[in-house]
Coordinates of C-alpha atoms and ligand atoms in Angstrom, one line a residue:
X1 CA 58.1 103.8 -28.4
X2 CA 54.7 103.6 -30.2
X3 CA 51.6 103.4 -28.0
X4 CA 49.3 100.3 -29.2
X5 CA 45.7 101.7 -28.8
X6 CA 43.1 99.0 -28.0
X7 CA 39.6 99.4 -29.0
X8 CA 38.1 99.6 -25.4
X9 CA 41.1 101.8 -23.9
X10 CA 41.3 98.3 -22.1
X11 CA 44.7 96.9 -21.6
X12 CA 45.0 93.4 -21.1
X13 CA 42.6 92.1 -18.4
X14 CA 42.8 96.0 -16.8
X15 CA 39.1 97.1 -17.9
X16 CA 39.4 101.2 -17.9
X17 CA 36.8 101.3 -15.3
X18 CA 34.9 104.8 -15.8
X19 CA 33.7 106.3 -12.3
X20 CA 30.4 104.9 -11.3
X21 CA 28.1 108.1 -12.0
X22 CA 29.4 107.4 -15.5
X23 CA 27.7 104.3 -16.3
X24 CA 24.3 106.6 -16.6
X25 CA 21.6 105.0 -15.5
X26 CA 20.4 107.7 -13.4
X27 CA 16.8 107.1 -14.4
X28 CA 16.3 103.5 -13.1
X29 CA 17.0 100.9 -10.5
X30 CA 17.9 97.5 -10.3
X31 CA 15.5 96.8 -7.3
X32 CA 12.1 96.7 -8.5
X33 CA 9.5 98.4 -5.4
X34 CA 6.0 98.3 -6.0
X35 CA 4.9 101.9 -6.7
X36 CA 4.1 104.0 -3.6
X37 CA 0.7 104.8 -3.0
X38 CA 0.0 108.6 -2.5
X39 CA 0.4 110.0 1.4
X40 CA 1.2 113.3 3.1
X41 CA 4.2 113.5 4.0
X42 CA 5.4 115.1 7.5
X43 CA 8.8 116.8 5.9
X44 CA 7.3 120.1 6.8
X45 CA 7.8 121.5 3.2
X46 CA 11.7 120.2 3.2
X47 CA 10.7 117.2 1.1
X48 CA 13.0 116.3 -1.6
X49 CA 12.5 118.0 -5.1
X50 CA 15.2 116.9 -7.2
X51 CA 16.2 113.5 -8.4
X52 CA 19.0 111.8 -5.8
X53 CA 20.9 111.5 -8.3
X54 CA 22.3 107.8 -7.8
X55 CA 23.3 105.3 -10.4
X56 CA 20.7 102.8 -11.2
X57 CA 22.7 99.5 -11.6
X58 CA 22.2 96.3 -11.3
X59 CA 24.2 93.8 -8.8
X60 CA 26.4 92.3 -11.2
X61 CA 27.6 95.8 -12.6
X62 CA 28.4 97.0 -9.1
X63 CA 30.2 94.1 -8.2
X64 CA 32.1 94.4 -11.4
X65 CA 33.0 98.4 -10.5
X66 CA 34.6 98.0 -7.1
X67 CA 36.2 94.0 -7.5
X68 CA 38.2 96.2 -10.6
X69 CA 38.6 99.0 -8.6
X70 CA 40.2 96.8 -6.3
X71 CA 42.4 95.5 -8.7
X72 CA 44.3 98.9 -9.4
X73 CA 45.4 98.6 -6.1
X74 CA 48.8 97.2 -5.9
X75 CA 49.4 95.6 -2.3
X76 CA 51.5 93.6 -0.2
X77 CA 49.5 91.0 -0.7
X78 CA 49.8 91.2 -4.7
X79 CA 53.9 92.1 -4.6
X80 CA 56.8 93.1 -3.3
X81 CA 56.7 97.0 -1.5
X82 CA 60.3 98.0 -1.6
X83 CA 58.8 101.2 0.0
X84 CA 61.9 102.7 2.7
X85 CA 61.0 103.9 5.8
X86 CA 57.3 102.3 5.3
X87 CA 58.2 98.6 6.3
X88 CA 55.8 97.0 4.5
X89 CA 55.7 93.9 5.5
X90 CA 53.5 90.5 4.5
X91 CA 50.3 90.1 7.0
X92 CA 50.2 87.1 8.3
X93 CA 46.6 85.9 8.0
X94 CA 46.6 84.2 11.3
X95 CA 47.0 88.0 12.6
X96 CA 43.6 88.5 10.9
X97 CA 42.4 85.4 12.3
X98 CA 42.6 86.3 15.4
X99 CA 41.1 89.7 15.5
X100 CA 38.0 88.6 14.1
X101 CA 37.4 86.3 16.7
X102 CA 34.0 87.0 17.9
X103 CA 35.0 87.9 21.9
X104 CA 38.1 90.4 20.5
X105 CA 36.1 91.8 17.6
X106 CA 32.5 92.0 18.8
X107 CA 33.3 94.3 21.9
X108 CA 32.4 97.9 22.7
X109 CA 34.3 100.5 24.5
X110 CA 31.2 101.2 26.6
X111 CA 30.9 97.6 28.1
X112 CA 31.4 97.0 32.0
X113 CA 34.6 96.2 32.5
X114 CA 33.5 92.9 33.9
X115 CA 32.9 91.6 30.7
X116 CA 35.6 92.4 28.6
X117 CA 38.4 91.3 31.2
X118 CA 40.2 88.9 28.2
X119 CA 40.7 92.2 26.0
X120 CA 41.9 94.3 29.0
X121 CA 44.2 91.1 29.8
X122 CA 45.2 91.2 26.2
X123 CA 46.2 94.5 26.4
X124 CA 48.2 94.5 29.8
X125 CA 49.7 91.4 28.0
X126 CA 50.5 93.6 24.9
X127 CA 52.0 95.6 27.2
X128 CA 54.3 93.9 28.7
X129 CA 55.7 92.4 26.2
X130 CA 56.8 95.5 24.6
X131 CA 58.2 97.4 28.2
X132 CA 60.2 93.6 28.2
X133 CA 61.4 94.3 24.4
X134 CA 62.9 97.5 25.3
X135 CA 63.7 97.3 28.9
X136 CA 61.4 100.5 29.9
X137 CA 59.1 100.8 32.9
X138 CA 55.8 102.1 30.9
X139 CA 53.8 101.9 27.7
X140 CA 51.4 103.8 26.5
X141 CA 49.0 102.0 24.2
X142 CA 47.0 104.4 23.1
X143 CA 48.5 106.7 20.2
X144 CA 46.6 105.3 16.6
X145 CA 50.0 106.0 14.9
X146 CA 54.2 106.7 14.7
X147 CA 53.6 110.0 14.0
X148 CA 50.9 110.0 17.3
X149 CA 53.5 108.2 19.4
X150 CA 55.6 111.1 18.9
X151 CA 53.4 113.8 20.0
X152 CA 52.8 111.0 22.9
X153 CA 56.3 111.1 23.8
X154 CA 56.8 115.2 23.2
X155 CA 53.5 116.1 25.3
X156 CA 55.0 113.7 28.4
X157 CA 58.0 115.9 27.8
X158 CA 56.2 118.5 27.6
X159 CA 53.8 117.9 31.1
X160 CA 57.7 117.1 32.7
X161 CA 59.2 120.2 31.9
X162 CA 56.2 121.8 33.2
X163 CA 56.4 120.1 36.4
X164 CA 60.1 120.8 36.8
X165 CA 58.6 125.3 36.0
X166 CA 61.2 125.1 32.9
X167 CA 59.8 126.7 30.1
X168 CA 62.5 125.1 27.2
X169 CA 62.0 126.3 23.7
X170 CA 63.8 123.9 21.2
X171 CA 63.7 120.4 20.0
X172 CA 66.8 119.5 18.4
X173 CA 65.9 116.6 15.2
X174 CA 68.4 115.7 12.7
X175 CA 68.4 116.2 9.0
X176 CA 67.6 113.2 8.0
X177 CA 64.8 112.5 10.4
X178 CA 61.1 111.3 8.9
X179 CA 59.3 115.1 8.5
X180 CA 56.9 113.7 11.2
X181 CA 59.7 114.5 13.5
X182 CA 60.1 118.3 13.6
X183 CA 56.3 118.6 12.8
X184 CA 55.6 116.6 16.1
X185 CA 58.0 119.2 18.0
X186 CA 56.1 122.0 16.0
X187 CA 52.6 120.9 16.9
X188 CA 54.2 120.9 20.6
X189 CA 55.2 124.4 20.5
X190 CA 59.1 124.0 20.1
X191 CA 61.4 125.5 17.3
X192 CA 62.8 122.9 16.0
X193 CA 66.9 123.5 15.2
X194 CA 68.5 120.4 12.7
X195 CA 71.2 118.9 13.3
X196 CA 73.6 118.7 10.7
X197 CA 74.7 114.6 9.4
X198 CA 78.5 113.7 9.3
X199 CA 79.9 112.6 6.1
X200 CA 78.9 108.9 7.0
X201 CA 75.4 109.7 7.6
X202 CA 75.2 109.2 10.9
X203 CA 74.4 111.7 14.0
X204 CA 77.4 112.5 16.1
X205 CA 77.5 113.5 19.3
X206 CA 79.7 116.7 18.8
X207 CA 77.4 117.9 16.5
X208 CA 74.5 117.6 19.5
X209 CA 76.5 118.8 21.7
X210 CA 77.1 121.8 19.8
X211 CA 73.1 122.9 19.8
X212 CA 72.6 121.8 23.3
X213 CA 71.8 124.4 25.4
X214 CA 69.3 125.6 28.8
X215 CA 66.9 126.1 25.8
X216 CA 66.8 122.6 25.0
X217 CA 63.6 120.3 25.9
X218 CA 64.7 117.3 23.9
X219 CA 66.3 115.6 21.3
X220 CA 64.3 113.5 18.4
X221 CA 66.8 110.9 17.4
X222 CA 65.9 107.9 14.8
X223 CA 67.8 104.7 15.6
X224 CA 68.3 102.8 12.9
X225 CA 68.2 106.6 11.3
X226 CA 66.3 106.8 7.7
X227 CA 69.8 106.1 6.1
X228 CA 69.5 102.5 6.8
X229 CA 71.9 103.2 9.9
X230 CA 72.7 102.5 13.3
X231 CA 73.8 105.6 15.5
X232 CA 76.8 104.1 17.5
X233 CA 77.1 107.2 19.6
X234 CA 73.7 106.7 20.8
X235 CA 74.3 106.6 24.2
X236 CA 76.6 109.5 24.4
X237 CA 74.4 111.5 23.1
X238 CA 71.9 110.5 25.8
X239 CA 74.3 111.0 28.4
X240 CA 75.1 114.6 27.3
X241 CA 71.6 115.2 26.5
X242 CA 70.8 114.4 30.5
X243 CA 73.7 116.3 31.6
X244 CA 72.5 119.5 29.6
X245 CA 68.3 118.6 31.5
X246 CA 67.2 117.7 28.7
X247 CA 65.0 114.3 27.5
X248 CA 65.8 111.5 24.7
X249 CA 62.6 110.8 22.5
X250 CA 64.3 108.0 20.1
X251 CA 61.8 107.4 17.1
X252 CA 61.3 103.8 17.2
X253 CA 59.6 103.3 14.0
X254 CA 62.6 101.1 12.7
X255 CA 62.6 98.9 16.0
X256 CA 62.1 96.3 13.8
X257 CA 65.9 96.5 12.3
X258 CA 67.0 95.4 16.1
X259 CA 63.7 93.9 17.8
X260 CA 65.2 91.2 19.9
X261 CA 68.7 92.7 19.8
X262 CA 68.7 95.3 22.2
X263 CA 67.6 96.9 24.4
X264 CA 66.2 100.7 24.3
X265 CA 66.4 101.5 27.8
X266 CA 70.2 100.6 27.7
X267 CA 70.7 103.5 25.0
X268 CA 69.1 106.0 27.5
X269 CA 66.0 106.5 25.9
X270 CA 62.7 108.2 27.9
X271 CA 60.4 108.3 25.0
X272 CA 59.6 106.2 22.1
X273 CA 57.3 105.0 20.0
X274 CA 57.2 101.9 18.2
X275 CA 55.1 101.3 14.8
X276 CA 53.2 98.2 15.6
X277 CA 52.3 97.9 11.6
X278 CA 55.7 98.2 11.3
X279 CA 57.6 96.1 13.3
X280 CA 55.0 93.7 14.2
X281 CA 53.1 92.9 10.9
X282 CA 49.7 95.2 11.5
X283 CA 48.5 96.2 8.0
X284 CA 48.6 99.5 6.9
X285 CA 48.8 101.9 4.4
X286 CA 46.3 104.5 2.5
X287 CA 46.5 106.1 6.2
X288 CA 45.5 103.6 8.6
X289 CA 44.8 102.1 10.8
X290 CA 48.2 102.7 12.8
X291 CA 49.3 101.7 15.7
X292 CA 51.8 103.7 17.7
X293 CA 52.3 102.3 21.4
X294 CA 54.8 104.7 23.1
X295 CA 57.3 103.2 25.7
X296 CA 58.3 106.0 28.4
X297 CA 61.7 105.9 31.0
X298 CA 60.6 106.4 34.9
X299 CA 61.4 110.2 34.5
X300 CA 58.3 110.6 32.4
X301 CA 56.0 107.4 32.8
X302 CA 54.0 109.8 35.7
X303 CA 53.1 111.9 32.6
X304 CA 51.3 108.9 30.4
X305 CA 47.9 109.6 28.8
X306 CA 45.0 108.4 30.3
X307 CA 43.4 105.2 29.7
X308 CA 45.3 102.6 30.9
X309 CA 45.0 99.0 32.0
X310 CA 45.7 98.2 36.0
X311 CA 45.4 94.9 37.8
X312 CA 44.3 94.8 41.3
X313 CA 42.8 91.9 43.2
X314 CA 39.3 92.0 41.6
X315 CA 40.6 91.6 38.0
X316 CA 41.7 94.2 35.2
X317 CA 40.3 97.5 35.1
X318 CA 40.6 101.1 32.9
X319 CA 41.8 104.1 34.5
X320 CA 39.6 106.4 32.1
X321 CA 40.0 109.9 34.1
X322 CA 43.1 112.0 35.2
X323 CA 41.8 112.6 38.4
X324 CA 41.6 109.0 39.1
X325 CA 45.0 108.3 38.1
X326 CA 46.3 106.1 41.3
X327 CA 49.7 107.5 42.9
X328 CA 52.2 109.4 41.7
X329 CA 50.7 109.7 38.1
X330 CA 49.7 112.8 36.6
X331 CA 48.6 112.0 32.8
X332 CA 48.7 115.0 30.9
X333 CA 45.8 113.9 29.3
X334 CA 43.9 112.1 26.8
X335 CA 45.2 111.3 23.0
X336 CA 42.2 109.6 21.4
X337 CA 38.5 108.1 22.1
X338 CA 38.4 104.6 24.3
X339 CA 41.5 102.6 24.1
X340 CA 43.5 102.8 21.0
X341 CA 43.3 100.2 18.1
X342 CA 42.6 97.4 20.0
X343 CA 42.5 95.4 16.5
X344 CA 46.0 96.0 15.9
X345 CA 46.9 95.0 19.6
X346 CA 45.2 91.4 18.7
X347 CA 47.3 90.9 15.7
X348 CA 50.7 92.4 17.3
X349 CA 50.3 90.2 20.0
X350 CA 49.4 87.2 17.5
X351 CA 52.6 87.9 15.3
X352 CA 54.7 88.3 19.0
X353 CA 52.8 84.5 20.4
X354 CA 53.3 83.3 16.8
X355 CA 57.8 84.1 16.7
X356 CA 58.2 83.8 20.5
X357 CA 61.2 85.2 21.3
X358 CA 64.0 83.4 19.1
X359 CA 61.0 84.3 16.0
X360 CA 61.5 88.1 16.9
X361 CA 64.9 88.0 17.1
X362 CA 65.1 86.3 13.6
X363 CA 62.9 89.3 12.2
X364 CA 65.6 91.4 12.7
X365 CA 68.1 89.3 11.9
X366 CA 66.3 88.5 8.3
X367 CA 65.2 92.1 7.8
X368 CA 68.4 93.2 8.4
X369 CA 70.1 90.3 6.0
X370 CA 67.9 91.3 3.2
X371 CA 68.6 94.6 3.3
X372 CA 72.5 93.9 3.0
X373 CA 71.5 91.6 0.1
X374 CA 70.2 94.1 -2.1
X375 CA 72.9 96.7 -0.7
X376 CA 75.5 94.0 -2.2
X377 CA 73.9 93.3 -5.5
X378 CA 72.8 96.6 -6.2
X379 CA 76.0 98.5 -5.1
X380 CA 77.8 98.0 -8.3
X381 CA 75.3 99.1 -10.4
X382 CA 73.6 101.9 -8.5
X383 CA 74.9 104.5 -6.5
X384 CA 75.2 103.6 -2.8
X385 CA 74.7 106.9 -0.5
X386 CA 77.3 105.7 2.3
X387 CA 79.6 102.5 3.1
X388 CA 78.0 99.5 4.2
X389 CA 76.8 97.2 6.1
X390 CA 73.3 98.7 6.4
X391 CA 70.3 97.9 8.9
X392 CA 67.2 97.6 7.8
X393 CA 67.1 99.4 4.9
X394 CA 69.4 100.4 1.5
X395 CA 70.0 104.2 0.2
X396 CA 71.1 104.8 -3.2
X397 CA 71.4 108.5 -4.6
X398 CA 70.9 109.8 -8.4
X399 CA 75.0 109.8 -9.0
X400 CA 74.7 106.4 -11.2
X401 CA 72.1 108.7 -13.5
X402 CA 74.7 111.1 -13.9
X403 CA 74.7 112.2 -17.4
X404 CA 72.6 109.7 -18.8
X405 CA 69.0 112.4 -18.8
X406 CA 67.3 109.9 -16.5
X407 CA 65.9 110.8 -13.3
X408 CA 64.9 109.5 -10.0
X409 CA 61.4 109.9 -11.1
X410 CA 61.8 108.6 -14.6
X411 CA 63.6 105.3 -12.9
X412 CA 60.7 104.9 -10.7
X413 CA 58.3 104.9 -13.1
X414 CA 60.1 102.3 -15.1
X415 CA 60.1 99.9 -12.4
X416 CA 55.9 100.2 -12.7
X417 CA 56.0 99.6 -15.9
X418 CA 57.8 96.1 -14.2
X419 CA 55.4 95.4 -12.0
X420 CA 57.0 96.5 -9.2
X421 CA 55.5 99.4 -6.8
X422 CA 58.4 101.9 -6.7
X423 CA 60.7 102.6 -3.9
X424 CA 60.9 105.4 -1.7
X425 CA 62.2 108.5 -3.6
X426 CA 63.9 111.6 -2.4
X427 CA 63.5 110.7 0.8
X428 CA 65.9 111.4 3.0
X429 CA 66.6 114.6 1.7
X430 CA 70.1 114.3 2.7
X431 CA 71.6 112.8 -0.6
X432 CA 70.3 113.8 -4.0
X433 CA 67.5 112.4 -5.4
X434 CA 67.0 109.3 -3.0
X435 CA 66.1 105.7 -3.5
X436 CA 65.4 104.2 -0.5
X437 CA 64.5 99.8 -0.5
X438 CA 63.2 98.2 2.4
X439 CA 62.5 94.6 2.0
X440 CA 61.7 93.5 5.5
X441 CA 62.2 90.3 6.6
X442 CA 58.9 88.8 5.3
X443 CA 60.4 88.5 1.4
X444 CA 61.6 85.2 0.1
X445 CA 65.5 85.2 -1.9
X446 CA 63.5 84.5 -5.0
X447 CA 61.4 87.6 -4.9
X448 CA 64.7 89.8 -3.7
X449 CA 66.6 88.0 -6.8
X450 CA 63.6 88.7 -9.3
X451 CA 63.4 92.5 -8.1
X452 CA 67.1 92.7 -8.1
X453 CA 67.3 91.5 -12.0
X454 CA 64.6 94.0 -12.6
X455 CA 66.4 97.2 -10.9
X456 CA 69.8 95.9 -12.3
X457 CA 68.5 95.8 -15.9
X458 CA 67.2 99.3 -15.6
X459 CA 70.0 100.8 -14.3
X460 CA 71.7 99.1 -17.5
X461 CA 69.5 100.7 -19.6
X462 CA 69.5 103.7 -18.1
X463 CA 73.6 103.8 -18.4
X464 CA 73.0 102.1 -22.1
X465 CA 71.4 105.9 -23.1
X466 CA 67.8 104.8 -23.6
X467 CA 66.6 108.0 -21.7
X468 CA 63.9 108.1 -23.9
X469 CA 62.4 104.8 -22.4
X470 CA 62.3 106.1 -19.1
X471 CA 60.8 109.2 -20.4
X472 CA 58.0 107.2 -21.7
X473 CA 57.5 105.0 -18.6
X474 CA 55.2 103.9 -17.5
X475 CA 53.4 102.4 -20.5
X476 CA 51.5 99.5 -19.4
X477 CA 49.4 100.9 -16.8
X478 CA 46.0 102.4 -17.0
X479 CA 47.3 105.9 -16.3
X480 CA 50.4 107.2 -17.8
X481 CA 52.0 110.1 -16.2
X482 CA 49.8 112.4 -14.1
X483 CA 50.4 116.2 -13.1
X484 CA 51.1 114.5 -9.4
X485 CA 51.2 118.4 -8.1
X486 CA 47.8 120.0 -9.7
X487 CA 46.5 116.9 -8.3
X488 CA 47.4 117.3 -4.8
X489 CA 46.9 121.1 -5.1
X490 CA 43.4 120.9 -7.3
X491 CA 42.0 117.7 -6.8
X492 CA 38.3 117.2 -8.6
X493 CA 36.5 116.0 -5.7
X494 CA 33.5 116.1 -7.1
X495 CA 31.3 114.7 -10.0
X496 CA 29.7 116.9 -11.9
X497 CA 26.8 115.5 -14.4
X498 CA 27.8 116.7 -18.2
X499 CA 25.5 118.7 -19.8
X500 CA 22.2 117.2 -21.4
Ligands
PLP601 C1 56.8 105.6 9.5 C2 57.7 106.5 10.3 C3 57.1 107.5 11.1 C4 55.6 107.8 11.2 O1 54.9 106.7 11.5 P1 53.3 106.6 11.1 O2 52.8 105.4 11.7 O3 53.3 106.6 9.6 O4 52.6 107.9 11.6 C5 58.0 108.3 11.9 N1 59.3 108.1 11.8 C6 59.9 107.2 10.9 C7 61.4 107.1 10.9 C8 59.1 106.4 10.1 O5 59.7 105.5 9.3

């Protein structure tokens, strides 16, 4: 295919934005200041020699710079996010309406207690409506992420194994689980041992019990797992995991595949976290802000992190300190400054008010339906990694590329070239060369349908021999290929000023 070079290097309406020290007006400034008159300064000889070295632009060119910027981003808001394991999911704006409300958003940590008694109610409110979600005892709000939640959950096992004098070594985590998993169990101190998958992708409880052993502090199990399945020996493996002294962290981050459906304490559960920007439409992405609430069973609630919200007869208050911890508790400690993100407890508890509880149990319901939607109309023309019915998610390996000189990759990159942000590739590494679609409950059977025809039609080309095409993709975007690796290994950080 022949490249059609424009003029500007624009493409379309996509300006080729340079970075902002390129523009080069180093030498001026779009705010006019009368001239200082002379003074002695008091800089003690450390007074500034050099120019500063800003760009000198003028208000409409910065505006220009970052509202373009902005539009390289793609987004949930701009399109579909078949992203697996990432739920993205649509925002509802009443979520943001809420946590800009002056009284939720105009607060600080350091206020008396006494006058931020709605936010503290909000919270314990938050709160139980997620120990009532999953049937456990305890919550603890504060973790800013999954990935925190877990190392909320492991330390609590941690501080429990402790206070029984065990000193276990190993946490047990499958192959498929999400690498945040055995790093969690790492950052703890454990070896981590993997457990192998059965031929249906699934966990079973042989395999478990096979590893389990008086060396074993847990087991990190995903339910839906990252193959888009349910584990259906779930609570076997809990009860042999018990029987052998060892704990159950269950990574909740696809709770939202069976929100409303069950309940976690019934699998046997005593840790695990739940994604709020996952399952309960916080935004997220580029890193944050998270949200990673961490339900606990009775055997390990006494271990929860410090601060969190108790009512007693003269309204809500904090419990900030270990040592003030009232009763049996004995938090292991503290996991992050103040409170947690208290913005993403507004809009979790917005989107939970907003559904009620037949609304929650829909989200499953629809995320779930989805998912088996483009499991049916993609089956015959991808590769499906293992027999449906699916949860919340659909895998599809690299065996429909077979022969035709396209890969993963290149497919992704097609589907840019489509508009569409790719899905998740080779991830879970246990099928080769991985696509993995989410498309939550939030997407309409139009959008599914479009980005259905779009995947289907590739995966015809592909199989049509046009390897070439997908060797070339993507073509339409401001940036063609990139060398993804030097650029995580050697990014260029910095600007540096050509040569005059
Ligand atoms: C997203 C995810 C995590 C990590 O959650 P973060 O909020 O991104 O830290 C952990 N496990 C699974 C299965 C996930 O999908």
């Amino acid at each position: 295919m022949t490249e059609t070079r424009t003029i500007t290097g624009n493409r379309g309406l996509m300006v080729e934005e340079r970075l902002i020290f390129e523009y080069d007006h180093h030498d001026r400034t779009a705010v006019d200041v009368p001239a200082i008159e002379p003074y002695e300064d008091r800089l003690g000889g450390l007074r500034r020699t050099g120019a500063v070295g800003l760009p000198g632009l003028a208000e409409p060119q910065v505006v220009r710079h970052y509202t373009r910027l902005s539009q390289k981003n793609y987004g949930i808001d701009t399109g579909l996010f078949p992203l697996g394991s990432c739920t993205m999911k649509y925002n509802p704006r009443l979520n943001e309406k809420a946590a800009r409300m002056a009284g939720l958003a105009d607060i600080h940590p350091f206020q008396p207690v006494s006058t931020v008694q709605g936010a503290l109610e909000l919270m314990d409110t938050l709160s139980h409506w997620l120990k009532q979600l999953t049937g456990m005892p305890a919550v603890a709000l504060s973790p800013a992420a999954g990935a925190h939640g877990e190392l909320c959950g492991v330390m609590a096992i941690r501080a429990a194994m402790d206070a029984r004098g065990e000193n276990r070594t190993t946490i047990l985590v499958p192959e498929s689980a999400h690498g945040t998993n055995p790093a969690t169990a790492a950052i703890c101190g454990y070896v981590v041992e993997s457990i192998p998958a059965e031929e249906s992708g699934r966990v079973s409880a042989e395999a478990v019990k096979a590893k389990l052993g008086p060396h074993v502090a847990a087991v990190m199990i995903t339910n839906p797992n990252t193959c888009g399945l349910f584990e259906p020996e779930m609570i076997e493996i809990s009860r042999i995991v018990h029987e052998a002294g060892a704990y159950v962290y269950m990574d909740g981050a696809n709770f939202n595949a069976v929100v409303g459906r069950i309940r976690i304490a019934d699998l046997g559960v005593d840790a695990m976290h739940i994604n709020l920007h996952k399952t309960f439409s916080t935004p997220h992405g580029g890193g944050g802000p998270g949200s990673g609430p961490t339900v606990l069973s009775a055997a390990l609630a006494p271990y929860a992190p410090v601060p969190y919200v108790v009512r007693d007869d003269k309204g809500f208050r904090l419990v900030e300190l270990e040592r003030d911890a009232d009763g049996d508790a004995k938090p292991f400690g503290r996991m992050k400054g103040y409170h947690g993100q208290f913005g993403m407890f507004v809009r979790a508890l917005a989107y939970m008010l907003a559904l009620g509880k037949d609304g929650l149990q829909q989200v499953s319901g629809d995320a779930v339906l989805n998912a088996n939607y483009l499991y049916a109309r993609l089956a015959d023309v991808l590769s499906a990694s293992f027999e449906g019915p699916v949860m919340h998610e659909a895998l599809f390996d690299d065996r429909f590329l077979k022969d035709t000189g396209v890969t993963t990759l290149d497919f992704a990159k097609a589907l840019i070239d489509e508009g569409y942000h790719p899905m998740t590739m080779y991830f879970p590494l246990v099928v080769h060369g991985a696509l993995l679609m989410e498309p939550t409950e939030t997407e309409s059977k139009a959008a599914l349908d479009q980005f259905i025809d779009a995947v289907r039609g590739l995966a015809e080309r592909a199989k049509a021999g046009d390897a070439e095409y997908f060797r070339q993709a993507p073509v339409h975007t401001p940036r063609r290929r990139l060398d993804e690796t030097l650029a995580a290994r050697k990014p260029v950080l910095r600007w540096t000023p050509p040569e005059s």
